[in-house]
Amino acid sequence: PRWTAGPLLAAAVLAGRPSIGVMSALGAMLAGINDRPGSRRAAVRRLAVPAIAGACGLMIGAYAMLWTEGGRLLPLLLTLLGLIAGATSAVGPVASAAGTQLLVASAIGAGMALPEPGWQRGLFFLAGAGWLLTLRLVLPTPHGRYDGERLAVAAVYTAVADLLTAVGGPHAQARRAALTTALDQAQDALSGHRFDRAGASEAGRRLYAQYTAALPLAEAATALAWSAPGPVLPVRAAEGPRRLAAAVRTGAPCGPLPAPSRDDAGLRALDNALLHAAQAFDSGTSTPLDARRPTPTAALRKAIGPAGREYGTRVALCFGASAAIAQVLHHSHWYWLPATAVFLVKPDLGPLASRVLCRALGTVAGAVVFAGLAAGLPRPAGMIAVVAVCGALIPFSTRHFAAQTAVVTTLVLALVMAGGEPQASWSRIAETLLACGIVLLVGHLPWPGQSGGGVRSRVTTARDAAHAYVQHVLNKGQSEEDRAARWLLRREAYRTLAAARTAIDLAAAELPALARHTADTDAAALTLEQLVGTTTACAVQLDDSGHLPHHHADRLGALLAASKSASAC
């Protein structure tokens, strides 16, 4: 799929319709930016939803010139669109990508002079993204069906083994965080399809059983890590999860597992979890987990909450202001300014100052490289080759924002020339620098009330999930249904904590004017992490003996009080 954009553009040029190729290649390029390693089923949602939003944006932009009296009211319309798309971006990663593509495509649709009507632009954009998604789904992979899901589940068992190896050492906390990440990725990989339903294939049901069997293993490993210093774990403790990981990856039987060690409540829980996993691997069946799925109401609450309001307002100001300034400058490529501002204002691309600097450096590098290529390559064959090569480089360039910017800048400039417009490397640099200034200004504007709403809302969500987990552990029994519900609540607590920690670390890396607004959230997140870890250790103790030791109860009570105090502050 890496070479999708080039062939689409070449086919359109050969057919005498280069503008169609530009729209199709643009859709494939943006879909390629959103593509990530993982399961095929997860790729459908990750690529299709933003592509549909981009197609709608192209149509809105194309017809907006008619709706806004020749474009005089266009900045006002784009400001409103930025407010809606920015607020929606707070819902999650897929919504964020969809909001970005909606805004970028609406600016391109309004500013790029193409002969096709708006509905055709949207259709060809969607066709380009759909072509990449089709290749993503049908091309064979080394691991066969459920390849991404299988690797994600295997990574969970490997992360459990790594955590067991690190228990009692300085890297235990980092390994615990890595286990949370692996569980999140496996949960996402399996969420696109009900593997536990009666009509699922045998391979799907077996994979689901292997995932659910990893949850008690993760609980036992976490309890051992939070109970340290405790009994010294035997080296063979990590051997079982590693063998299970290899069995998931290869599809072969796991074979005999290491002899158990049952000298402590945590070790007994680990041994029981290994026995449970071995049975699940042999039978290929498991008890379905009644996981809570996101609802439209929950998504709406996120969009209109503090994070959505703050981010939506900043996106609207950047998008509308850059469109107005670009129109005042009367530049033929005015749409580059608002489109650049949209990418710059996204917080999930790094701290504000860092992403502005990377964008500026990447744009300069890409524009200079393209200027040299444009001077020596024939047209349109040379531009098609540049688009093809840059499209292939996009998956590698996503590892660093500056590299991604350089590749995308070169690709977009080639698309513009292939569509019949003049070379525009130097104006691209000037407009990028102007967009950087706009975003820096708007990003540091004071916010009414308490700033840092996105970070604080994530900490609040993590607190609620942690308290729900604590209450379940203390008030429910140890039946099979209670344990399954407990594992799900523990997953939700650690997942929301990981999201809060990511937002806190990102905010801490901002310039002091922004970082100071969330300086107190780090201590709150640390308290919640300790609370969830201690609760996990308590759950294992309750399973083992039916009561809590005094030091566990005292520790849990102190952390509950501390978490409530931190939330009040």
Coordinates of C-alpha atoms in Angstrom, one line a residue:
P1 CA 0.0 0.0 0.0
R2 CA 3.0 2.4 0.3
W3 CA 3.1 3.0 -3.4
T4 CA -0.6 3.8 -3.8
A5 CA -0.5 7.6 -4.5
G6 CA 2.0 7.4 -7.4
P7 CA 0.0 4.8 -9.5
L8 CA -3.3 6.7 -8.9
L9 CA -1.7 10.0 -10.2
A10 CA -0.1 8.2 -13.1
A11 CA -3.4 6.6 -14.2
A12 CA -5.2 9.9 -14.1
V13 CA -2.5 11.7 -16.1
L14 CA -2.5 9.0 -18.7
A15 CA -6.3 9.4 -18.9
G16 CA -5.9 13.2 -19.4
R17 CA -7.5 14.1 -16.1
P18 CA -4.6 15.1 -13.8
S19 CA -7.0 16.9 -11.4
I20 CA -8.7 13.6 -10.6
G21 CA -5.3 12.1 -9.8
V22 CA -4.5 14.9 -7.5
M23 CA -7.6 14.3 -5.4
S24 CA -7.2 10.6 -5.4
A25 CA -3.5 10.8 -4.5
L26 CA -4.4 13.3 -1.7
G27 CA -6.9 10.9 -0.2
A28 CA -4.3 8.0 -0.4
M29 CA -1.6 10.3 1.2
L30 CA -3.8 11.3 4.2
A31 CA -4.9 7.7 4.7
G32 CA -1.3 6.6 4.7
I33 CA -0.5 9.1 7.4
N34 CA -3.3 7.6 9.5
D35 CA -2.2 4.0 8.9
R36 CA -0.4 2.3 11.7
P37 CA 0.7 -1.3 12.3
G38 CA -2.1 -3.4 13.8
S39 CA -5.0 -5.6 12.9
R40 CA -6.8 -5.2 9.6
R41 CA -10.2 -4.8 11.3
A42 CA -8.9 -1.9 13.3
A43 CA -7.5 -0.4 10.1
V44 CA -11.0 -0.1 8.7
R45 CA -12.1 2.3 11.3
R46 CA -8.8 4.1 11.6
L47 CA -8.7 4.8 7.8
A48 CA -12.3 4.9 6.7
V49 CA -13.7 7.4 9.3
P50 CA -11.1 10.1 8.6
A51 CA -11.4 9.5 4.8
I52 CA -15.2 10.0 4.9
A53 CA -14.7 13.2 7.0
G54 CA -12.1 14.4 4.4
A55 CA -14.5 13.8 1.5
C56 CA -17.2 15.8 3.3
G57 CA -14.6 18.5 3.9
L58 CA -13.8 18.7 0.2
M59 CA -17.4 19.1 -0.7
I60 CA -18.1 21.7 2.0
G61 CA -15.1 23.7 0.9
A62 CA -15.9 23.5 -2.8
Y63 CA -19.5 24.7 -2.3
A64 CA -18.6 27.2 0.4
M65 CA -17.4 29.7 -2.2
L66 CA -21.0 29.8 -3.4
W67 CA -22.6 29.8 0.1
T68 CA -20.5 32.6 1.3
E69 CA -21.0 35.2 -1.5
G70 CA -17.9 34.4 -3.4
G71 CA -15.8 33.7 -0.4
R72 CA -16.2 36.9 1.6
L73 CA -17.8 35.1 4.5
L74 CA -15.6 32.0 4.1
P75 CA -13.4 32.7 7.2
L76 CA -16.5 32.8 9.3
L77 CA -17.7 29.5 8.0
L78 CA -14.3 27.9 8.5
T79 CA -14.1 29.2 12.0
L80 CA -17.4 27.5 12.8
L81 CA -16.2 24.3 11.2
G82 CA -13.0 24.5 13.2
L83 CA -14.9 24.8 16.4
I84 CA -17.0 21.7 15.7
A85 CA -14.1 19.6 14.4
G86 CA -11.8 20.7 17.2
A87 CA -14.3 19.8 19.9
T88 CA -14.9 16.4 18.2
S89 CA -11.2 15.7 18.2
A90 CA -11.3 15.4 22.0
V91 CA -13.4 12.2 21.7
G92 CA -10.4 10.0 20.7
P93 CA -7.6 9.3 18.2
V94 CA -9.9 8.4 15.3
A95 CA -12.1 11.4 15.9
S96 CA -9.0 13.6 16.1
A97 CA -7.8 12.3 12.7
A98 CA -11.3 12.8 11.2
G99 CA -11.5 16.3 12.5
T100 CA -8.1 17.1 11.0
Q101 CA -8.9 15.7 7.6
L102 CA -12.2 17.5 7.6
L103 CA -10.5 20.9 8.1
V104 CA -7.6 20.3 5.8
A105 CA -9.8 19.0 3.0
S106 CA -12.3 21.9 3.5
A107 CA -9.5 24.4 3.0
I108 CA -8.2 22.6 0.0
G109 CA -11.7 22.3 -1.5
A110 CA -12.3 26.0 -1.1
G111 CA -8.9 27.2 -2.4
M112 CA -7.6 24.7 -5.0
A113 CA -8.9 25.5 -8.5
L114 CA -10.1 22.3 -10.0
P115 CA -12.6 21.7 -12.8
E116 CA -14.6 19.0 -11.0
P117 CA -17.6 19.9 -8.9
G118 CA -17.5 19.4 -5.2
W119 CA -19.2 16.1 -5.1
Q120 CA -16.8 14.6 -7.6
R121 CA -13.8 15.9 -5.7
G122 CA -15.1 14.2 -2.5
L123 CA -15.8 11.0 -4.5
F124 CA -12.3 10.8 -6.0
F125 CA -10.7 11.6 -2.6
L126 CA -12.7 8.8 -1.0
A127 CA -11.7 6.5 -3.9
G128 CA -8.0 7.2 -3.2
A129 CA -8.3 6.4 0.5
G130 CA -10.5 3.4 -0.3
W131 CA -7.9 2.0 -2.7
L132 CA -5.3 2.1 0.0
L133 CA -7.6 0.5 2.5
T134 CA -8.5 -2.2 0.0
L135 CA -4.9 -3.1 -0.5
R136 CA -4.4 -3.1 3.3
L137 CA -7.2 -5.7 3.7
V138 CA -6.5 -8.0 0.7
L139 CA -2.7 -8.2 0.5
P140 CA -1.2 -11.3 2.2
T141 CA 0.8 -10.9 5.4
P142 CA 3.4 -13.2 6.9
H143 CA 1.2 -14.3 9.8
G144 CA -2.0 -15.0 7.9
R145 CA -5.6 -14.2 9.1
Y146 CA -5.8 -12.2 12.4
D147 CA -2.2 -11.3 12.0
G148 CA -2.4 -8.0 13.8
E149 CA -4.6 -9.4 16.5
R150 CA -2.3 -12.4 17.1
L151 CA 0.8 -10.3 17.4
A152 CA -1.0 -7.9 19.8
V153 CA -2.1 -10.7 22.1
A154 CA 1.4 -12.3 22.0
A155 CA 2.8 -8.9 23.0
V156 CA 0.7 -9.0 26.2
Y157 CA 2.2 -12.3 27.4
T158 CA 5.7 -11.0 26.5
A159 CA 5.0 -7.9 28.6
V160 CA 3.8 -10.0 31.5
A161 CA 7.1 -12.0 31.4
D162 CA 9.1 -8.7 31.2
L163 CA 7.3 -7.4 34.3
L164 CA 7.9 -10.6 36.2
T165 CA 11.6 -10.4 35.4
A166 CA 11.7 -6.7 36.6
V167 CA 9.8 -7.3 39.9
G168 CA 11.8 -5.8 42.8
G169 CA 14.1 -3.9 40.4
P170 CA 14.3 -0.2 39.2
H171 CA 12.6 -1.0 36.0
A172 CA 9.4 -2.5 37.4
Q173 CA 7.3 0.6 37.0
A174 CA 8.3 1.1 33.4
R175 CA 7.5 -2.6 32.7
R176 CA 4.1 -2.2 34.3
A177 CA 3.4 0.8 32.0
A178 CA 4.5 -1.3 29.0
L179 CA 2.1 -4.1 30.1
T180 CA -0.7 -1.5 30.1
T181 CA 0.2 -0.3 26.6
A182 CA 0.3 -3.9 25.3
L183 CA -3.1 -4.6 26.9
D184 CA -4.6 -1.4 25.4
Q185 CA -3.3 -2.4 21.9
A186 CA -4.7 -5.9 22.2
Q187 CA -8.0 -4.7 23.4
D188 CA -8.2 -2.3 20.5
A189 CA -7.2 -5.0 18.0
L190 CA -10.0 -7.3 19.2
S191 CA -12.6 -4.6 19.6
G192 CA -13.5 -4.4 15.9
H193 CA -15.1 -7.8 15.9
R194 CA -17.0 -9.9 18.4
F195 CA -14.6 -12.9 18.6
D196 CA -16.6 -14.4 21.5
R197 CA -19.9 -14.7 19.6
A198 CA -21.3 -18.0 18.5
G199 CA -20.8 -17.4 14.8
A200 CA -17.1 -16.5 15.1
S201 CA -14.5 -18.8 13.5
E202 CA -12.6 -21.3 15.6
A203 CA -9.4 -19.3 15.2
G204 CA -11.1 -16.1 16.3
R205 CA -12.6 -17.8 19.4
R206 CA -9.3 -19.3 20.3
L207 CA -7.5 -15.9 20.0
Y208 CA -10.2 -14.3 22.2
A209 CA -9.7 -17.0 24.8
Q210 CA -6.0 -16.4 24.8
Y211 CA -6.5 -12.7 25.3
T212 CA -8.9 -13.2 28.3
A213 CA -6.5 -15.7 29.8
A214 CA -3.9 -13.0 29.9
L215 CA -5.9 -10.7 32.2
P216 CA -5.5 -12.8 35.4
L217 CA -1.8 -13.2 34.5
A218 CA -1.5 -9.5 34.2
E219 CA -3.2 -9.0 37.5
A220 CA -1.0 -11.4 39.3
A221 CA 2.2 -9.9 37.8
T222 CA 1.1 -6.4 38.8
A223 CA 0.2 -7.5 42.3
L224 CA 3.7 -9.0 42.7
A225 CA 5.3 -5.8 41.4
W226 CA 3.3 -3.6 43.8
S227 CA 3.9 -6.0 46.8
A228 CA 7.7 -5.7 46.4
P229 CA 9.8 -6.1 48.4
G230 CA 8.4 -9.5 48.8
P231 CA 9.5 -13.0 48.1
V232 CA 12.3 -13.4 45.5
L233 CA 10.7 -14.6 42.3
P234 CA 12.3 -17.7 40.8
V235 CA 13.8 -17.3 37.3
R236 CA 11.3 -19.8 35.9
A237 CA 8.3 -17.5 36.9
A238 CA 8.7 -15.6 33.6
E239 CA 9.2 -18.8 31.6
G240 CA 5.5 -19.7 31.4
P241 CA 4.3 -16.4 29.9
R242 CA 7.1 -16.4 27.3
R243 CA 6.1 -19.9 26.2
L244 CA 2.5 -18.8 25.9
A245 CA 3.6 -15.7 23.9
A246 CA 5.4 -18.0 21.5
A247 CA 2.3 -20.3 21.2
V248 CA 0.1 -17.3 20.3
R249 CA 2.5 -16.1 17.6
T250 CA 3.1 -19.5 16.0
G251 CA -0.2 -21.2 16.7
A252 CA 1.6 -24.2 18.0
P253 CA 0.8 -25.8 21.4
C254 CA 2.4 -24.1 24.4
G255 CA 3.9 -27.4 25.7
P256 CA 4.7 -28.1 29.4
L257 CA 4.9 -25.0 31.6
P258 CA 7.5 -24.6 34.4
A259 CA 6.8 -26.1 37.8
P260 CA 4.8 -23.8 40.0
S261 CA 6.0 -21.9 43.0
R262 CA 3.3 -21.2 45.6
D263 CA 5.1 -19.7 48.6
D264 CA 3.1 -16.4 48.6
A265 CA -0.4 -15.1 47.7
G266 CA 1.0 -13.4 44.6
L267 CA 2.9 -16.5 43.5
R268 CA -0.2 -18.7 44.1
A269 CA -2.2 -16.2 42.0
L270 CA 0.4 -16.4 39.2
D271 CA 0.4 -20.2 39.3
N272 CA -3.4 -20.3 39.2
A273 CA -3.4 -17.8 36.3
L274 CA -0.9 -20.0 34.4
L275 CA -3.1 -23.1 34.9
H276 CA -6.1 -21.1 33.7
A277 CA -4.2 -20.0 30.6
A278 CA -3.1 -23.5 29.8
Q279 CA -6.7 -24.7 29.9
A280 CA -7.9 -21.8 27.8
F281 CA -5.1 -22.5 25.2
D282 CA -6.1 -26.2 25.1
S283 CA -9.9 -25.7 24.9
G284 CA -9.9 -22.5 22.8
T285 CA -12.9 -21.3 24.7
S286 CA -13.5 -18.7 27.5
T287 CA -16.2 -16.9 29.4
P288 CA -17.2 -13.7 27.4
L289 CA -16.3 -10.5 29.0
D290 CA -19.1 -7.9 29.2
A291 CA -16.9 -5.0 28.2
R292 CA -18.4 -1.5 28.3
R293 CA -18.4 -0.1 24.8
P294 CA -18.3 3.7 24.0
T295 CA -21.7 5.2 23.6
P296 CA -22.7 8.3 21.5
T297 CA -23.6 10.0 24.8
A298 CA -20.2 9.5 26.2
A299 CA -18.6 10.8 23.0
L300 CA -20.8 13.9 23.2
R301 CA -19.8 14.6 26.8
K302 CA -16.2 14.5 25.8
A303 CA -16.8 16.9 22.9
I304 CA -18.7 19.5 24.9
G305 CA -16.6 19.0 28.1
P306 CA -13.7 21.2 29.2
A307 CA -11.1 19.6 26.9
G308 CA -13.4 19.8 23.8
R309 CA -14.3 23.4 24.5
E310 CA -10.8 24.5 25.0
Y311 CA -9.3 22.7 22.1
G312 CA -12.2 23.5 19.8
T313 CA -11.9 27.2 20.5
R314 CA -8.1 27.2 19.8
V315 CA -8.6 25.3 16.5
A316 CA -11.4 27.6 15.4
L317 CA -9.2 30.7 16.2
C318 CA -6.2 29.3 14.3
F319 CA -8.2 28.0 11.4
G320 CA -10.4 31.1 10.9
A321 CA -7.6 33.7 11.5
S322 CA -5.2 31.9 9.1
A323 CA -7.9 31.7 6.4
A324 CA -8.8 35.4 6.8
I325 CA -5.1 36.4 6.7
A326 CA -4.5 34.2 3.6
Q327 CA -7.3 35.8 1.8
V328 CA -6.1 39.3 2.6
L329 CA -2.7 38.4 1.1
H330 CA -4.5 37.3 -2.1
H331 CA -2.1 34.4 -2.6
S332 CA -3.1 31.7 -5.2
H333 CA -2.3 29.0 -2.8
W334 CA -4.0 30.6 0.2
Y335 CA -5.4 27.3 1.4
W336 CA -1.9 26.2 2.5
L337 CA -2.0 28.6 5.4
P338 CA -5.1 27.3 7.2
A339 CA -4.3 23.7 6.3
T340 CA -0.8 24.1 7.9
A341 CA -2.3 25.7 11.0
V342 CA -4.6 22.7 11.5
F343 CA -1.7 20.3 11.7
L344 CA 0.3 22.6 14.0
V345 CA -2.4 23.1 16.5
K346 CA -2.8 19.3 17.1
P347 CA -1.5 18.5 20.6
D348 CA -1.1 14.8 19.8
L349 CA 1.8 15.7 17.5
G350 CA 4.0 16.9 20.5
P351 CA 4.5 20.0 22.6
L352 CA 3.5 23.3 20.9
A353 CA 6.9 24.8 20.6
S354 CA 8.5 21.6 19.5
R355 CA 5.9 20.8 16.8
V356 CA 6.1 24.4 15.5
L357 CA 9.9 24.2 15.2
C358 CA 9.7 20.7 13.6
R359 CA 7.1 22.0 11.1
A360 CA 9.2 24.9 10.1
L361 CA 12.4 22.9 9.7
G362 CA 10.6 20.1 7.8
T363 CA 8.9 22.5 5.4
V364 CA 12.1 24.3 4.6
A365 CA 13.9 20.9 4.0
G366 CA 11.0 19.6 1.8
A367 CA 10.7 22.8 -0.2
V368 CA 14.4 23.0 -0.9
V369 CA 14.5 19.4 -2.0
F370 CA 11.5 19.8 -4.2
A371 CA 12.9 23.0 -5.8
G372 CA 16.0 21.0 -6.8
L373 CA 13.9 18.1 -8.1
A374 CA 11.5 20.4 -10.0
A375 CA 14.4 22.1 -11.8
G376 CA 15.8 18.8 -13.2
L377 CA 12.9 16.4 -13.6
P378 CA 10.7 16.2 -16.6
R379 CA 7.0 16.8 -16.3
P380 CA 4.7 15.2 -15.6
A381 CA 6.6 11.9 -15.3
G382 CA 9.1 13.4 -12.8
M383 CA 6.3 14.7 -10.6
I384 CA 4.6 11.2 -10.6
A385 CA 7.9 9.6 -9.6
V386 CA 8.2 12.1 -6.7
V387 CA 4.7 11.4 -5.5
A388 CA 5.3 7.7 -5.7
V389 CA 8.5 7.8 -3.7
C390 CA 7.2 10.2 -1.1
G391 CA 4.1 8.1 -0.7
A392 CA 6.3 5.1 0.0
L393 CA 8.3 7.1 2.6
I394 CA 5.3 8.2 4.6
P395 CA 5.1 5.1 6.9
F396 CA 8.7 5.6 7.9
S397 CA 8.5 9.4 8.3
T398 CA 5.7 9.2 10.8
R399 CA 8.3 8.4 13.5
H400 CA 9.3 12.1 13.6
F401 CA 7.1 15.1 12.9
A402 CA 9.9 17.0 11.1
A403 CA 10.6 14.1 8.8
Q404 CA 6.9 13.6 8.1
T405 CA 6.6 17.3 7.3
A406 CA 9.5 17.2 4.9
V407 CA 8.0 14.2 3.0
V408 CA 4.5 15.5 2.9
T409 CA 5.7 19.0 1.8
T410 CA 7.6 17.4 -1.1
L411 CA 4.6 15.2 -2.0
V412 CA 2.1 18.1 -1.9
L413 CA 4.3 20.4 -4.0
A414 CA 4.6 17.6 -6.6
L415 CA 0.8 17.1 -6.6
V416 CA 0.3 20.8 -7.2
M417 CA 2.6 20.9 -10.1
A418 CA 1.1 17.7 -11.6
G419 CA -2.2 19.4 -11.4
G420 CA -1.0 22.2 -13.7
E421 CA -0.1 24.9 -11.1
P422 CA 3.3 26.6 -11.0
Q423 CA 6.2 25.7 -8.7
A424 CA 5.5 27.1 -5.2
S425 CA 8.4 26.0 -2.9
W426 CA 9.3 29.5 -1.6
S427 CA 5.7 30.6 -1.0
R428 CA 5.2 27.4 0.9
I429 CA 8.0 28.3 3.3
A430 CA 6.7 31.8 3.9
E431 CA 3.1 30.6 4.6
T432 CA 4.4 27.9 6.9
L433 CA 6.3 30.4 9.0
L434 CA 3.3 32.6 9.1
A435 CA 1.1 29.7 10.3
C436 CA 3.7 28.9 13.0
G437 CA 3.4 32.5 14.3
I438 CA -0.4 32.3 14.4
V439 CA -0.5 29.0 16.2
L440 CA 2.1 30.1 18.7
L441 CA 0.1 33.2 19.5
V442 CA -3.2 31.5 19.8
G443 CA -1.7 28.6 21.7
H444 CA -0.5 30.9 24.4
L445 CA -3.6 33.1 24.7
P446 CA -5.0 33.0 28.3
W447 CA -8.1 30.8 28.7
P448 CA -11.1 31.9 30.8
G449 CA -11.3 29.9 34.0
Q450 CA -8.8 27.1 34.7
S451 CA -6.6 26.3 31.7
G452 CA -5.4 22.8 30.9
G453 CA -8.9 21.4 30.7
G454 CA -7.8 18.5 28.5
V455 CA -5.3 17.2 31.1
R456 CA -7.6 17.8 34.1
S457 CA -10.5 16.0 32.4
R458 CA -8.4 13.0 31.8
V459 CA -7.2 12.9 35.4
T460 CA -10.8 13.1 36.5
T461 CA -11.8 10.2 34.3
A462 CA -8.9 8.2 35.6
R463 CA -9.9 9.0 39.2
D464 CA -13.5 7.9 38.6
A465 CA -12.3 4.6 37.0
A466 CA -9.8 4.0 39.9
H467 CA -12.5 4.5 42.5
A468 CA -14.9 2.2 40.7
Y469 CA -12.3 -0.5 40.7
V470 CA -11.6 0.0 44.4
Q471 CA -15.2 -0.2 45.3
H472 CA -15.7 -3.4 43.3
V473 CA -12.7 -5.1 44.9
L474 CA -13.9 -4.2 48.4
N475 CA -17.6 -4.9 48.0
K476 CA -17.9 -7.9 45.6
G477 CA -17.1 -11.5 46.1
Q478 CA -14.7 -13.9 44.5
S479 CA -17.0 -15.7 42.1
E480 CA -16.0 -16.2 38.4
E481 CA -18.4 -13.4 37.3
D482 CA -17.0 -11.0 40.0
R483 CA -13.4 -11.7 38.9
A484 CA -14.3 -11.1 35.2
A485 CA -15.9 -7.8 36.1
R486 CA -12.9 -6.9 38.3
W487 CA -10.5 -7.5 35.4
L488 CA -12.5 -5.2 33.1
L489 CA -12.6 -2.5 35.8
R490 CA -8.9 -2.8 36.3
R491 CA -8.3 -2.5 32.5
E492 CA -10.4 0.6 32.4
A493 CA -8.5 2.1 35.4
Y494 CA -5.1 1.5 33.9
R495 CA -6.2 2.6 30.4
T496 CA -7.5 5.9 31.6
L497 CA -4.4 6.4 33.8
A498 CA -2.2 5.8 30.7
A499 CA -4.2 8.4 28.8
A500 CA -3.9 10.9 31.7
R501 CA -0.2 10.2 32.1
T502 CA 0.4 10.8 28.4
A503 CA -1.4 14.1 28.5
I504 CA 0.5 15.2 31.7
D505 CA 3.9 14.4 30.2
L506 CA 3.0 16.3 27.0
A507 CA 1.8 19.3 29.0
A508 CA 5.0 19.3 31.2
A509 CA 7.1 19.6 28.0
E510 CA 5.3 22.8 26.9
L511 CA 6.8 26.2 27.5
P512 CA 6.4 27.5 31.1
A513 CA 3.4 29.7 30.1
L514 CA 1.4 26.6 29.3
A515 CA 3.1 24.0 31.6
R516 CA 2.3 25.9 34.8
H517 CA -1.4 25.3 34.3
T518 CA -1.1 21.5 34.8
A519 CA 1.9 21.4 37.2
D520 CA -0.2 19.9 40.0
T521 CA -1.7 17.0 38.0
D522 CA 1.5 14.8 38.1
A523 CA 1.1 14.2 41.8
A524 CA -2.5 13.3 41.4
A525 CA -1.7 10.8 38.6
L526 CA 1.0 9.2 40.7
T527 CA -1.4 8.8 43.7
L528 CA -4.0 7.1 41.4
E529 CA -1.3 4.8 40.0
Q530 CA -0.4 3.7 43.5
L531 CA -4.1 3.3 44.4
V532 CA -4.8 1.0 41.4
G533 CA -1.6 -1.0 42.0
T534 CA -2.4 -1.4 45.7
T535 CA -5.9 -2.4 44.9
T536 CA -4.7 -5.1 42.6
A537 CA -2.5 -6.5 45.3
C538 CA -5.5 -6.4 47.7
A539 CA -7.6 -8.3 45.2
V540 CA -5.1 -11.1 45.0
Q541 CA -4.9 -11.2 48.8
L542 CA -8.7 -11.4 49.0
D543 CA -8.8 -14.2 46.5
D544 CA -6.1 -16.1 48.5
S545 CA -7.3 -15.7 52.1
G546 CA -10.7 -13.9 52.0
H547 CA -9.5 -10.9 54.1
L548 CA -7.1 -8.0 53.9
P549 CA -3.9 -7.8 56.0
H550 CA -3.8 -4.6 58.1
H551 CA -1.0 -3.0 56.2
H552 CA -2.9 -3.4 52.9
A553 CA -6.1 -1.9 54.4
D554 CA -4.2 1.0 55.9
R555 CA -2.3 1.7 52.7
L556 CA -5.5 1.5 50.7
G557 CA -7.3 3.9 53.0
A558 CA -4.5 6.4 52.9
L559 CA -4.3 6.4 49.1
L560 CA -8.1 6.8 48.8
A561 CA -8.0 9.8 51.1
A562 CA -5.0 11.2 49.2
S563 CA -6.7 10.8 45.8
K564 CA -9.8 12.6 47.0
S565 CA -7.7 15.5 48.3
A566 CA -5.7 15.7 45.1
S567 CA -8.9 15.8 43.1
A568 CA -10.3 18.6 45.3
C569 CA -7.2 20.7 44.7

